[in-house]
Coordinates of C-alpha atoms and ligand atoms in Angstrom, one line a residue:
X6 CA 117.4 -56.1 46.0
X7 CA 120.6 -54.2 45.8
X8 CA 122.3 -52.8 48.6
X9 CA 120.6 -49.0 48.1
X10 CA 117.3 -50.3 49.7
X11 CA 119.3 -52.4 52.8
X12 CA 117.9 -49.7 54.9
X13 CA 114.4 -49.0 52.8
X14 CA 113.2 -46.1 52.0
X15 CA 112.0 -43.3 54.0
X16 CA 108.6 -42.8 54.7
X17 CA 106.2 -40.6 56.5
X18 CA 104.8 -41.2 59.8
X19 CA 101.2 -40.2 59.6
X20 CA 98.5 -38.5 57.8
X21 CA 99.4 -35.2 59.3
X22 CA 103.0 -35.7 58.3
X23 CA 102.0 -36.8 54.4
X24 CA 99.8 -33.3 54.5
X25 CA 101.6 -31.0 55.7
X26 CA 104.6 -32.2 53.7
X27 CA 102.7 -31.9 50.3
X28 CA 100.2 -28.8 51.5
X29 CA 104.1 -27.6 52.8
X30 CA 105.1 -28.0 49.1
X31 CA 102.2 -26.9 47.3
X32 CA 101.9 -23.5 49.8
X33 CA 104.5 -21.3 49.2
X34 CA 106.0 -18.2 47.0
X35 CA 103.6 -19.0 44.3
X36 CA 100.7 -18.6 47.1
X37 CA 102.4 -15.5 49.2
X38 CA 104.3 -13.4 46.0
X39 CA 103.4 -14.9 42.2
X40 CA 99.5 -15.4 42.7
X41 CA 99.0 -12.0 43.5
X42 CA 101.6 -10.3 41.3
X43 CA 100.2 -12.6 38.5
X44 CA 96.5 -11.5 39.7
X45 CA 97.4 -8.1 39.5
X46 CA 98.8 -8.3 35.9
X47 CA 96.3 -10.1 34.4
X48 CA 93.0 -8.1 36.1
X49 CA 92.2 -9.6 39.3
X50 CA 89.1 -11.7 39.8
X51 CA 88.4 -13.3 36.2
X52 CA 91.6 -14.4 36.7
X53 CA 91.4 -15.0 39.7
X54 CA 88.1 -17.7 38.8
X55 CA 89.8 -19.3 35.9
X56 CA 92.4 -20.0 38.2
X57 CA 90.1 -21.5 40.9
X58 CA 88.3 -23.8 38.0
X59 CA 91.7 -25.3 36.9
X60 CA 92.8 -26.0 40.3
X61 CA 89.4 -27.7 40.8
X62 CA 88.9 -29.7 37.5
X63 CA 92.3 -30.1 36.4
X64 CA 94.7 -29.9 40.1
X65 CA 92.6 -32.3 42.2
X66 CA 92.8 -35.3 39.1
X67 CA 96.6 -34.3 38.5
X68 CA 97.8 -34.5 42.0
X69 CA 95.6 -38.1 42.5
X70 CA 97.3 -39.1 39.5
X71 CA 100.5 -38.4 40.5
X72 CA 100.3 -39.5 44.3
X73 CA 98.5 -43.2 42.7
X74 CA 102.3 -43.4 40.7
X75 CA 104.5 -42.7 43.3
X76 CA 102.5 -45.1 46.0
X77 CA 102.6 -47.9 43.6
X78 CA 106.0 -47.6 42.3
X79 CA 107.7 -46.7 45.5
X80 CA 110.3 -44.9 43.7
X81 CA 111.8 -41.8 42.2
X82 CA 109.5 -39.7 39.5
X83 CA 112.4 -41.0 36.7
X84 CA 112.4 -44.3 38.4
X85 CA 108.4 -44.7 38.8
X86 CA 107.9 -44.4 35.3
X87 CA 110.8 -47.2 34.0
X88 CA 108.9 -49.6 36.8
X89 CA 105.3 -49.2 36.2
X90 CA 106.2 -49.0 32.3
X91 CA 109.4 -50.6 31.4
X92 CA 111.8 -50.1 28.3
X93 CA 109.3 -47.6 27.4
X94 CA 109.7 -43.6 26.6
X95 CA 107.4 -42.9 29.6
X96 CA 110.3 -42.2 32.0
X97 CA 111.1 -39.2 30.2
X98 CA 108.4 -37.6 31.6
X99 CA 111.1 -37.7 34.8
X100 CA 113.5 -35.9 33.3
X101 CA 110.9 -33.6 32.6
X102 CA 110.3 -33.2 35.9
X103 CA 114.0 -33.1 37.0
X104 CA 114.4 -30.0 34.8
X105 CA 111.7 -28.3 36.1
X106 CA 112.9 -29.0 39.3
X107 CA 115.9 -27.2 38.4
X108 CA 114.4 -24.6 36.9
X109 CA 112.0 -24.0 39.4
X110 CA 114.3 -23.9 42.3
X111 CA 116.8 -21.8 40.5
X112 CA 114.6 -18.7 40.8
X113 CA 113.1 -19.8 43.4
X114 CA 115.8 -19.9 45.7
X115 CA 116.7 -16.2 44.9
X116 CA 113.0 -15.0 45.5
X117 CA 113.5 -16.6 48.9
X118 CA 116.9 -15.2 49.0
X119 CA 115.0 -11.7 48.9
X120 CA 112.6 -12.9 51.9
X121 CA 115.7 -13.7 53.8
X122 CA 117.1 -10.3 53.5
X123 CA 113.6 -8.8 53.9
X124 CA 113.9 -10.4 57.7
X125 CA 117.3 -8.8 58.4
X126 CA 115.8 -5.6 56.9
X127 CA 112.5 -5.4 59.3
X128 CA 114.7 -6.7 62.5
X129 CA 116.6 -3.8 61.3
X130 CA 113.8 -1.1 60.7
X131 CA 114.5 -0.2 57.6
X132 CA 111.4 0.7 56.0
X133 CA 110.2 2.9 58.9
X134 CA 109.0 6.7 57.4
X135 CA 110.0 5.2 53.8
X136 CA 107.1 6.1 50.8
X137 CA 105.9 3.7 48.3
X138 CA 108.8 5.2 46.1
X139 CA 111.2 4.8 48.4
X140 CA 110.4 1.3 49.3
X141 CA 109.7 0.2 45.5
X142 CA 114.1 1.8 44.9
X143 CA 115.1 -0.5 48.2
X144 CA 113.4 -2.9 46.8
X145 CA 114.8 -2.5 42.5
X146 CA 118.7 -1.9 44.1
X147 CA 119.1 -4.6 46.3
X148 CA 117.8 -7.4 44.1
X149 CA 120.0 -5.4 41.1
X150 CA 122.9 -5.6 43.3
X151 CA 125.6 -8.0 42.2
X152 CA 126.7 -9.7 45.4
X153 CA 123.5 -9.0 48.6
X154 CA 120.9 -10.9 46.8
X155 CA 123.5 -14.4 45.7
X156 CA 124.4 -14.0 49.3
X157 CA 121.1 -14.5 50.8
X158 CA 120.3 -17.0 47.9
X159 CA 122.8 -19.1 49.1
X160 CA 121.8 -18.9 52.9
X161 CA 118.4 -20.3 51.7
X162 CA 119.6 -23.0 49.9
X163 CA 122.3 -24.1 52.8
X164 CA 118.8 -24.3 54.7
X165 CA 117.2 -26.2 51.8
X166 CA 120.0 -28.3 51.5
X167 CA 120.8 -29.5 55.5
X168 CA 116.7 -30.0 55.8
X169 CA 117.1 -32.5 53.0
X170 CA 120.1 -34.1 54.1
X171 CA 118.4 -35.5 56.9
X172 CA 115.7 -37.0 54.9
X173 CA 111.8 -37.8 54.7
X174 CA 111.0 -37.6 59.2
X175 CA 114.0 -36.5 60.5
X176 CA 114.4 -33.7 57.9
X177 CA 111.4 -32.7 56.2
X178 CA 108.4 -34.3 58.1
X179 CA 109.7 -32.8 61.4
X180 CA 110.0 -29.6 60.1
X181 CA 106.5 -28.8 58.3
X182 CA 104.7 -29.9 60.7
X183 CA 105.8 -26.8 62.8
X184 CA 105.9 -24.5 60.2
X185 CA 102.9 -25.0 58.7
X186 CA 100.6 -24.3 61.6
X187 CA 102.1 -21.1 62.2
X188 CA 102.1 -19.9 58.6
X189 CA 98.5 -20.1 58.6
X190 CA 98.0 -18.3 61.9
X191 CA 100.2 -15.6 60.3
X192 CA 98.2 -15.0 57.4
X193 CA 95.1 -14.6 59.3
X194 CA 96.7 -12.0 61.3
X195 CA 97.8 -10.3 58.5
X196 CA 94.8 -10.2 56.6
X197 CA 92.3 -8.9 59.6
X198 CA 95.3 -5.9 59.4
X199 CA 94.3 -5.4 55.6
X200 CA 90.7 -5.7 55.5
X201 CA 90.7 -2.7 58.4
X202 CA 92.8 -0.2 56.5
X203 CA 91.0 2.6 55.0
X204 CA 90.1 2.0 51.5
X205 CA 90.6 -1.9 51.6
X206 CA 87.4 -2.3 49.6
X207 CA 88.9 -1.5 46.7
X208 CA 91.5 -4.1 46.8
X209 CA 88.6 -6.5 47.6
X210 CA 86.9 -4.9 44.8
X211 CA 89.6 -5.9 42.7
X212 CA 90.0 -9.5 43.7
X213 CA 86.2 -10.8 44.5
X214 CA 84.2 -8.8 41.8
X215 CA 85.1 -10.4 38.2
X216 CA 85.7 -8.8 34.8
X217 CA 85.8 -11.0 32.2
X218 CA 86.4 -8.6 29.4
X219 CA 89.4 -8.3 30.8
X220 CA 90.8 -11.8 30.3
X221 CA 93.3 -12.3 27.3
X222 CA 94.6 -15.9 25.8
X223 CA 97.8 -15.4 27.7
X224 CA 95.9 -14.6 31.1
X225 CA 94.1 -18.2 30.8
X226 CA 97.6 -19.7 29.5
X227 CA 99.0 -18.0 33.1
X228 CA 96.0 -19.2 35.2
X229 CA 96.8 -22.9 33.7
X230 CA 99.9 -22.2 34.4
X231 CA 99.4 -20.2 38.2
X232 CA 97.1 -23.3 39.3
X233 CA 100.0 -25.8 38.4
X234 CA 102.6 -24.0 40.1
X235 CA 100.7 -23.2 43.0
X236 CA 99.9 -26.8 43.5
X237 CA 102.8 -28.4 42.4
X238 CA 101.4 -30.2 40.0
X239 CA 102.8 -31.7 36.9
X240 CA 106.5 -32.1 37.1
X241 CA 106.4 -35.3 40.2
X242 CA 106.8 -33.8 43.7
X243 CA 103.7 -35.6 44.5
X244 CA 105.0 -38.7 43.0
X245 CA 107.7 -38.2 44.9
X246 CA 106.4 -38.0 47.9
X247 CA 103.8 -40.3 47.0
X248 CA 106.6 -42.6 47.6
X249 CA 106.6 -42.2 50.7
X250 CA 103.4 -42.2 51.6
X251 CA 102.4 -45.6 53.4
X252 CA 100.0 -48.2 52.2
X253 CA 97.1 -47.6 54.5
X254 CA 96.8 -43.9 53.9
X255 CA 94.2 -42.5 51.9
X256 CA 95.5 -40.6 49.0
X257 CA 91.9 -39.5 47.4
X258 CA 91.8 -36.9 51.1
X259 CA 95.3 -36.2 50.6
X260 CA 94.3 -34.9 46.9
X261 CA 91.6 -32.8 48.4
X262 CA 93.4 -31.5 51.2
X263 CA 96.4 -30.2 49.7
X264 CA 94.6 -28.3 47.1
X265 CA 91.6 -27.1 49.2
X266 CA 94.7 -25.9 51.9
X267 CA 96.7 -24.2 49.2
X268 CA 94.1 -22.5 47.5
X269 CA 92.7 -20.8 50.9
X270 CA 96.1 -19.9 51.4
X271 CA 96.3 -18.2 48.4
X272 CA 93.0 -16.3 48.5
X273 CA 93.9 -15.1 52.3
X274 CA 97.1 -13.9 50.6
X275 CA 95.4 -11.8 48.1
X276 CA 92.8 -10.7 50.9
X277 CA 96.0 -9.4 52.6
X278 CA 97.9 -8.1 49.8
X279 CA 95.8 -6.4 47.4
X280 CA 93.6 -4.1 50.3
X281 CA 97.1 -2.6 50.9
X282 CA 97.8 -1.9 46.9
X283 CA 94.6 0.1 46.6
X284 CA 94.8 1.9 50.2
X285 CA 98.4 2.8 48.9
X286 CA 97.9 3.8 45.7
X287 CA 100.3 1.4 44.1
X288 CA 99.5 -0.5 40.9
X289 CA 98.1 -3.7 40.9
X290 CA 100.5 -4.9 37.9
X291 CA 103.4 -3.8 39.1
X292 CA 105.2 -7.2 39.2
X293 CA 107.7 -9.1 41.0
X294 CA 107.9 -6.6 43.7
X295 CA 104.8 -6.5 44.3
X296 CA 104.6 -7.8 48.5
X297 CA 108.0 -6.6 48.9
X298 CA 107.0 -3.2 48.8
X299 CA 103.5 -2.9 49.7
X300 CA 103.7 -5.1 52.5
X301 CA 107.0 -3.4 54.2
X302 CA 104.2 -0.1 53.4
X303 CA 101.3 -1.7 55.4
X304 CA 103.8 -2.8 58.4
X305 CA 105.3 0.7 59.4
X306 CA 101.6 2.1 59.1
X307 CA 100.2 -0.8 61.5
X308 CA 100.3 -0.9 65.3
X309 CA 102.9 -3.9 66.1
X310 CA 104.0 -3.8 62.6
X311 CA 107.6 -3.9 63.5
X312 CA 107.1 -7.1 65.0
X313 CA 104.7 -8.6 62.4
X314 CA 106.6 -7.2 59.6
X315 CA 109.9 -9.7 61.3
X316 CA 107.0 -12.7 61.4
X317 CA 105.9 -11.8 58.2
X318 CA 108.8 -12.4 56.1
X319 CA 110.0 -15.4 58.4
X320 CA 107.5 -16.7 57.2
X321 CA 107.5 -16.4 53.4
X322 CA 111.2 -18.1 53.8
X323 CA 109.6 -21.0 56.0
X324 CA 106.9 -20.9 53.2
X325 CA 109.3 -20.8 50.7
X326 CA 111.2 -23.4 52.8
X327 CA 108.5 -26.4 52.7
X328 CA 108.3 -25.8 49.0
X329 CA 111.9 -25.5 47.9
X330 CA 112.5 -28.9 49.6
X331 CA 110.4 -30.5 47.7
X332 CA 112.0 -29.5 44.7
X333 CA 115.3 -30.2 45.7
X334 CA 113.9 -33.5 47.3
X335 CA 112.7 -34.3 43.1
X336 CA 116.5 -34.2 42.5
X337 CA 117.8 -35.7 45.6
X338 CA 115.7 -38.8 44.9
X339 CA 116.7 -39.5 41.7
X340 CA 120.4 -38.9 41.8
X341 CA 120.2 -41.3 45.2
X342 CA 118.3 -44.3 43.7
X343 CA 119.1 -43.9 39.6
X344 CA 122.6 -42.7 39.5
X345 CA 123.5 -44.9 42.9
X346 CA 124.6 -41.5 44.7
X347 CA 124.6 -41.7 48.4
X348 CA 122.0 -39.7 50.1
X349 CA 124.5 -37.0 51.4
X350 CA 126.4 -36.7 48.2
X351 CA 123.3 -36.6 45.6
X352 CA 122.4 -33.8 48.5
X353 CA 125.1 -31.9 48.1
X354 CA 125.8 -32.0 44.4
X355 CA 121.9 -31.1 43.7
X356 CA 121.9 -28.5 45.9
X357 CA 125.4 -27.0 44.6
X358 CA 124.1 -27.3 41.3
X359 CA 121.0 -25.5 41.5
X360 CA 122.7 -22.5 43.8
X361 CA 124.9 -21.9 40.9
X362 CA 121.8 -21.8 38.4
X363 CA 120.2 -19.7 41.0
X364 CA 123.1 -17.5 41.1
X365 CA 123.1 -16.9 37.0
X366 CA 119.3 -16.4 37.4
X367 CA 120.0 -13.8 40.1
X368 CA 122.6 -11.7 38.5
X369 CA 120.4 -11.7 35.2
X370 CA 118.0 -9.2 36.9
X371 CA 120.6 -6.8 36.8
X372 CA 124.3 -7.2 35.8
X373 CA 123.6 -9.8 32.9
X374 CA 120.4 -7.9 32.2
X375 CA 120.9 -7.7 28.5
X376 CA 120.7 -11.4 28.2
X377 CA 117.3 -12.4 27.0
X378 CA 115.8 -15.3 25.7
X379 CA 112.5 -13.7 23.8
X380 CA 112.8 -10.7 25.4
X381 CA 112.8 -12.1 29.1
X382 CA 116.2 -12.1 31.2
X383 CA 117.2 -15.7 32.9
X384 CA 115.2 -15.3 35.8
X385 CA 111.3 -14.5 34.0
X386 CA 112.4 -17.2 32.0
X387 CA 113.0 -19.7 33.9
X388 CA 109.6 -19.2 35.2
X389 CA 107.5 -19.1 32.8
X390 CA 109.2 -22.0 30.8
X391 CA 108.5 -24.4 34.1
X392 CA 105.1 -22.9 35.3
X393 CA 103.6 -22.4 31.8
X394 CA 105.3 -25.1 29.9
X395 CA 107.1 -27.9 31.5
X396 CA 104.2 -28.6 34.3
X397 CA 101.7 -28.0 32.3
X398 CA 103.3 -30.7 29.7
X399 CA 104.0 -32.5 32.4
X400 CA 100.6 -32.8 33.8
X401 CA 99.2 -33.6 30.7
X402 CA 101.9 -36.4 29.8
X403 CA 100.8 -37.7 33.8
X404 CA 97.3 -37.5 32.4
X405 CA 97.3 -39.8 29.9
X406 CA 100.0 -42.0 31.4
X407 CA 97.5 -43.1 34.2
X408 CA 94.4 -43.0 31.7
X409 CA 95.2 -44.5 28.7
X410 CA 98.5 -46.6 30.3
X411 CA 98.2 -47.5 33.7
X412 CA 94.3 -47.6 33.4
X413 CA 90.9 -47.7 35.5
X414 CA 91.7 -51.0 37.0
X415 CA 95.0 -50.2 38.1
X416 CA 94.2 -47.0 39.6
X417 CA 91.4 -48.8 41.8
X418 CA 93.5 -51.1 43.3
X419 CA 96.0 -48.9 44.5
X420 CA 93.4 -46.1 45.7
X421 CA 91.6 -49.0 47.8
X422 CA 94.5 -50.4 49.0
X423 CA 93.9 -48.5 52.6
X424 CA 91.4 -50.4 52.6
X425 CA 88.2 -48.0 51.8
X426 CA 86.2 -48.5 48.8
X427 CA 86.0 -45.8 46.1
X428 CA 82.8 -45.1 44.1
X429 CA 81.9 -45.9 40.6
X430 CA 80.9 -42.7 40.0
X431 CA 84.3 -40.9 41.7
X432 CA 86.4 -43.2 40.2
X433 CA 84.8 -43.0 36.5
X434 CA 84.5 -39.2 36.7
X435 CA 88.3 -39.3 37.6
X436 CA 89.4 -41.5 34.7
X437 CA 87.0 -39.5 32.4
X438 CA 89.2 -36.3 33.0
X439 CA 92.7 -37.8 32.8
X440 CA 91.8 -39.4 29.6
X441 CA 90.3 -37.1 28.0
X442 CA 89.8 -33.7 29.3
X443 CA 93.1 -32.8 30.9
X444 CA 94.9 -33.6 28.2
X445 CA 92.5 -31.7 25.1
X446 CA 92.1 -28.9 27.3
X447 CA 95.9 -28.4 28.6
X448 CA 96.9 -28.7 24.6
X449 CA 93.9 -26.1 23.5
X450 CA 94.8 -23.7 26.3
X451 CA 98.7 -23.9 25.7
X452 CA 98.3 -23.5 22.0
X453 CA 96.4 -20.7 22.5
X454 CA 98.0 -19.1 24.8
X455 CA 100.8 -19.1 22.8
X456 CA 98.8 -17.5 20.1
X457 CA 98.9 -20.8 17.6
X458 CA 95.2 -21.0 17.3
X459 CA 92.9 -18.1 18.3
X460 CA 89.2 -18.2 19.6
Ligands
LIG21 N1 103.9 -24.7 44.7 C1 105.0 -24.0 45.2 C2 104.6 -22.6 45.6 O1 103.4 -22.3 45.5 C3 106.1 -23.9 44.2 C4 106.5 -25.2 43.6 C5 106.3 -25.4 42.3 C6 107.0 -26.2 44.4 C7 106.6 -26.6 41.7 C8 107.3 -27.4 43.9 C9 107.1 -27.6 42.5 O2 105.3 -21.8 46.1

């Protein structure tokens, strides 16, 4: 053993710790702003159950077969690979994941930016006696501006970066466990506010009553890739944290609870979101800005809502927060026990890093708008590369990895290892999907999403 693991590795305390750390992960922006921007764009409720089936047949499998990785290796996602399958191309499926990671958290961090200055901005008032239009030009000028939104960025990833700097309990156990209570009891607030607002059947309308006509190749390509993001899945933050998840814990609940946990999260957030589209006439596809500007409407129109607007967008940073560590943690992790970095210097290299990423990704949504890769500035890129690409190859490279390399047997043994049995049946139907039907239907949806074959 070299002298990297004299103090071993961190680890979580307990089952509540490992849940809310990966339900922390899994619940964030992608549950609170992209699901129901994305939703709105691509016609709410097929979507919306194309979505749910991934998540079910496709999320649960993925984020088993990523936590059974990092338990057994005990390492890195680039370092859990070259162990489990050594002098073998496998670990690139780590590097993968460590550009994702990059990616990810380069946009990421300026959405959250936005949340951060969203808090100054209710603490301040400024959205009282504002219309939809006016709200929607706060909204387009401050995140066009050159200088407000890098500055709030870089706030959020200061926050992102001291959390992880403290590591696994001290820093990030310690700190979902609080938040993720109260983001929960926020969200219920918020949505008995929506459902009671005149006209919130439409929005409900919207969300719960399916039209399938209206899904299109690149809507299922975005629900693949919606259901991955939201969860996490596919690029190693669960065999990341895997890693530190301790022998006699049982990973098959943490699979279920983490998507069962996030997906509610994401349907309350739609319950609260898309009421207040309809009741104020603004249109469901209307993009990125979607909660930033009919929430701020639904807050100055709601008894309390100066205070629950200040909670409101606390939380999405906290949100935001519990996810964005994870990502950074991906990167952390790796530059500490592959490139021999210590802990405080791989923490603040990654984290410099990816604010300066971030910072190019913000200024492309206005200054450097012109720069497009395929017609999409930095920042659209950037996430639709990692969400519909990367973790969706990802997750299918993690698929066959555990079914075809790492195998039935394997996967037993460490799954039993709390020392509960697992069922023939559970454990067949798993190795069933990872071998064959993750990977032939992530390949058929990809390909036709990006319009190589049609049906
Ligand atoms: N799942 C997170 C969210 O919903 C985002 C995320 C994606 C986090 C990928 C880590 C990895 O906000």
């Amino acid at each position: 053993m070299s002298k990297e693991r004299k103090t071993g590795r961190g680890e979580f305390s307990n089952r509540f710790g490992v849940i809310a750390a990966a339900a922390g992960s899994a619940i964030g922006l992608g549950n609170i702003w992209r699901f129901p921007y994305i939703t709105g764009e691509y016609g709410g409720g097929a979507f919306i159950c194309v979505y749910l089936f991934f998540t079910v047949a496709l999320g649960i499998p993925l984020v088993l077969s990523e936590l059974v990785i990092g338990r057994k290796a005990k390492k890195n996602t680039f370092g859990a690979f070259k162990k489990l399958a050594p002098g073998s191309f496998w670990k690139l499926i780590g590097i993968l994941g460590l550009f994702a990671a990059f990616f990810i958290l380069a946009f990421y961090s300026v959405v959250a930016g936005w949340g951060v200055n969203y808090v100054f901005a209710s603490v301040n008032d400024a959205f009282v006696s504002k219309n939809p239009g006016q709200l929607n030009d706060l909204f387009l000028n401050f995140i066009k501006d050159p200088y407000c939104p890098i500055l709030f960025q870089v706030i959020f990833m200061v926050l992102t970066g001291t959390i992880v700097f403290f590591g696994i309990k001290n820093g990030i156990e310690k700190n979902v466990k609080i938040i993720m209570p109260v983001l929960f009891v926020l969200i219920i607030a918020l949505d008995i506010r929506a459902v009671t607002l005149p006209g919130a059947k439409d929005g409900l309308n919207f969300i719960f009553n399916p039209d399938f006509s209206k899904l299109t190749a690149q809507g299922v390509m975005s629900a693949l890739g919606q259901a991955f993001f939201s969860l996490s899945v596919g690029m190693g933050i669960f065999i990341t944290y895997g890693s530190y998840i301790k022998d006699n814990e049982s990973l098959v609940k943490v699979s279920l609870s983490v998507p069962l946990a996030d997906t509610v999260i994401a349907i309350l957030a739609g319950v609260a979101i898309f009421p207040a589209v309809f009741a104020f006439g603004i249109a469901p596809g209307s993009g990125p800005g979607l909660v930033f500007i009919t929430l701020p409407n639904i807050f100055q129109q709601m008894p309390g809502g100066y205070i629950f607007s200040i909670f409101f967008f606390l939380l999405f940073v906290l949100a935001a927060l519990t996810s964005s560590i994870s990502l950074l943690e991906v990167v952390v992790s790796f530059f500490d026990e592959e490139l021999k970095m210590k802990r405080s210097v791989a923490t603040i290299l990654a984290t410099s890093i990816i604010t300066l990423l971030g910072m190019v990704c913000s200024l492309s949504l206005g200054l450097l708008n012109d720069y497009t890769f395929f017609g999409k500035n930095l920042f659209d890129s950037l996430d639709w590369v990692s969400s519909n690409l990367l973790m969706p190859a990802g997750g299918m490279a993690i698929s066959i990895f555990i079914g075809w390399k790492f195998g039935k047997f394997k996967v037993k043994n460490e799954l039993e290892k709390n020392g509960s049995g697992i069922s023939t049946v559970i454990l067949s139907g798993f190795i069933f999907i990872v071998k064959y039907v993750a990977p032939v239907a992530i390949l058929i949806i990809a390909l036709n999403g990006l319009g190589f074959i049609k049906f």
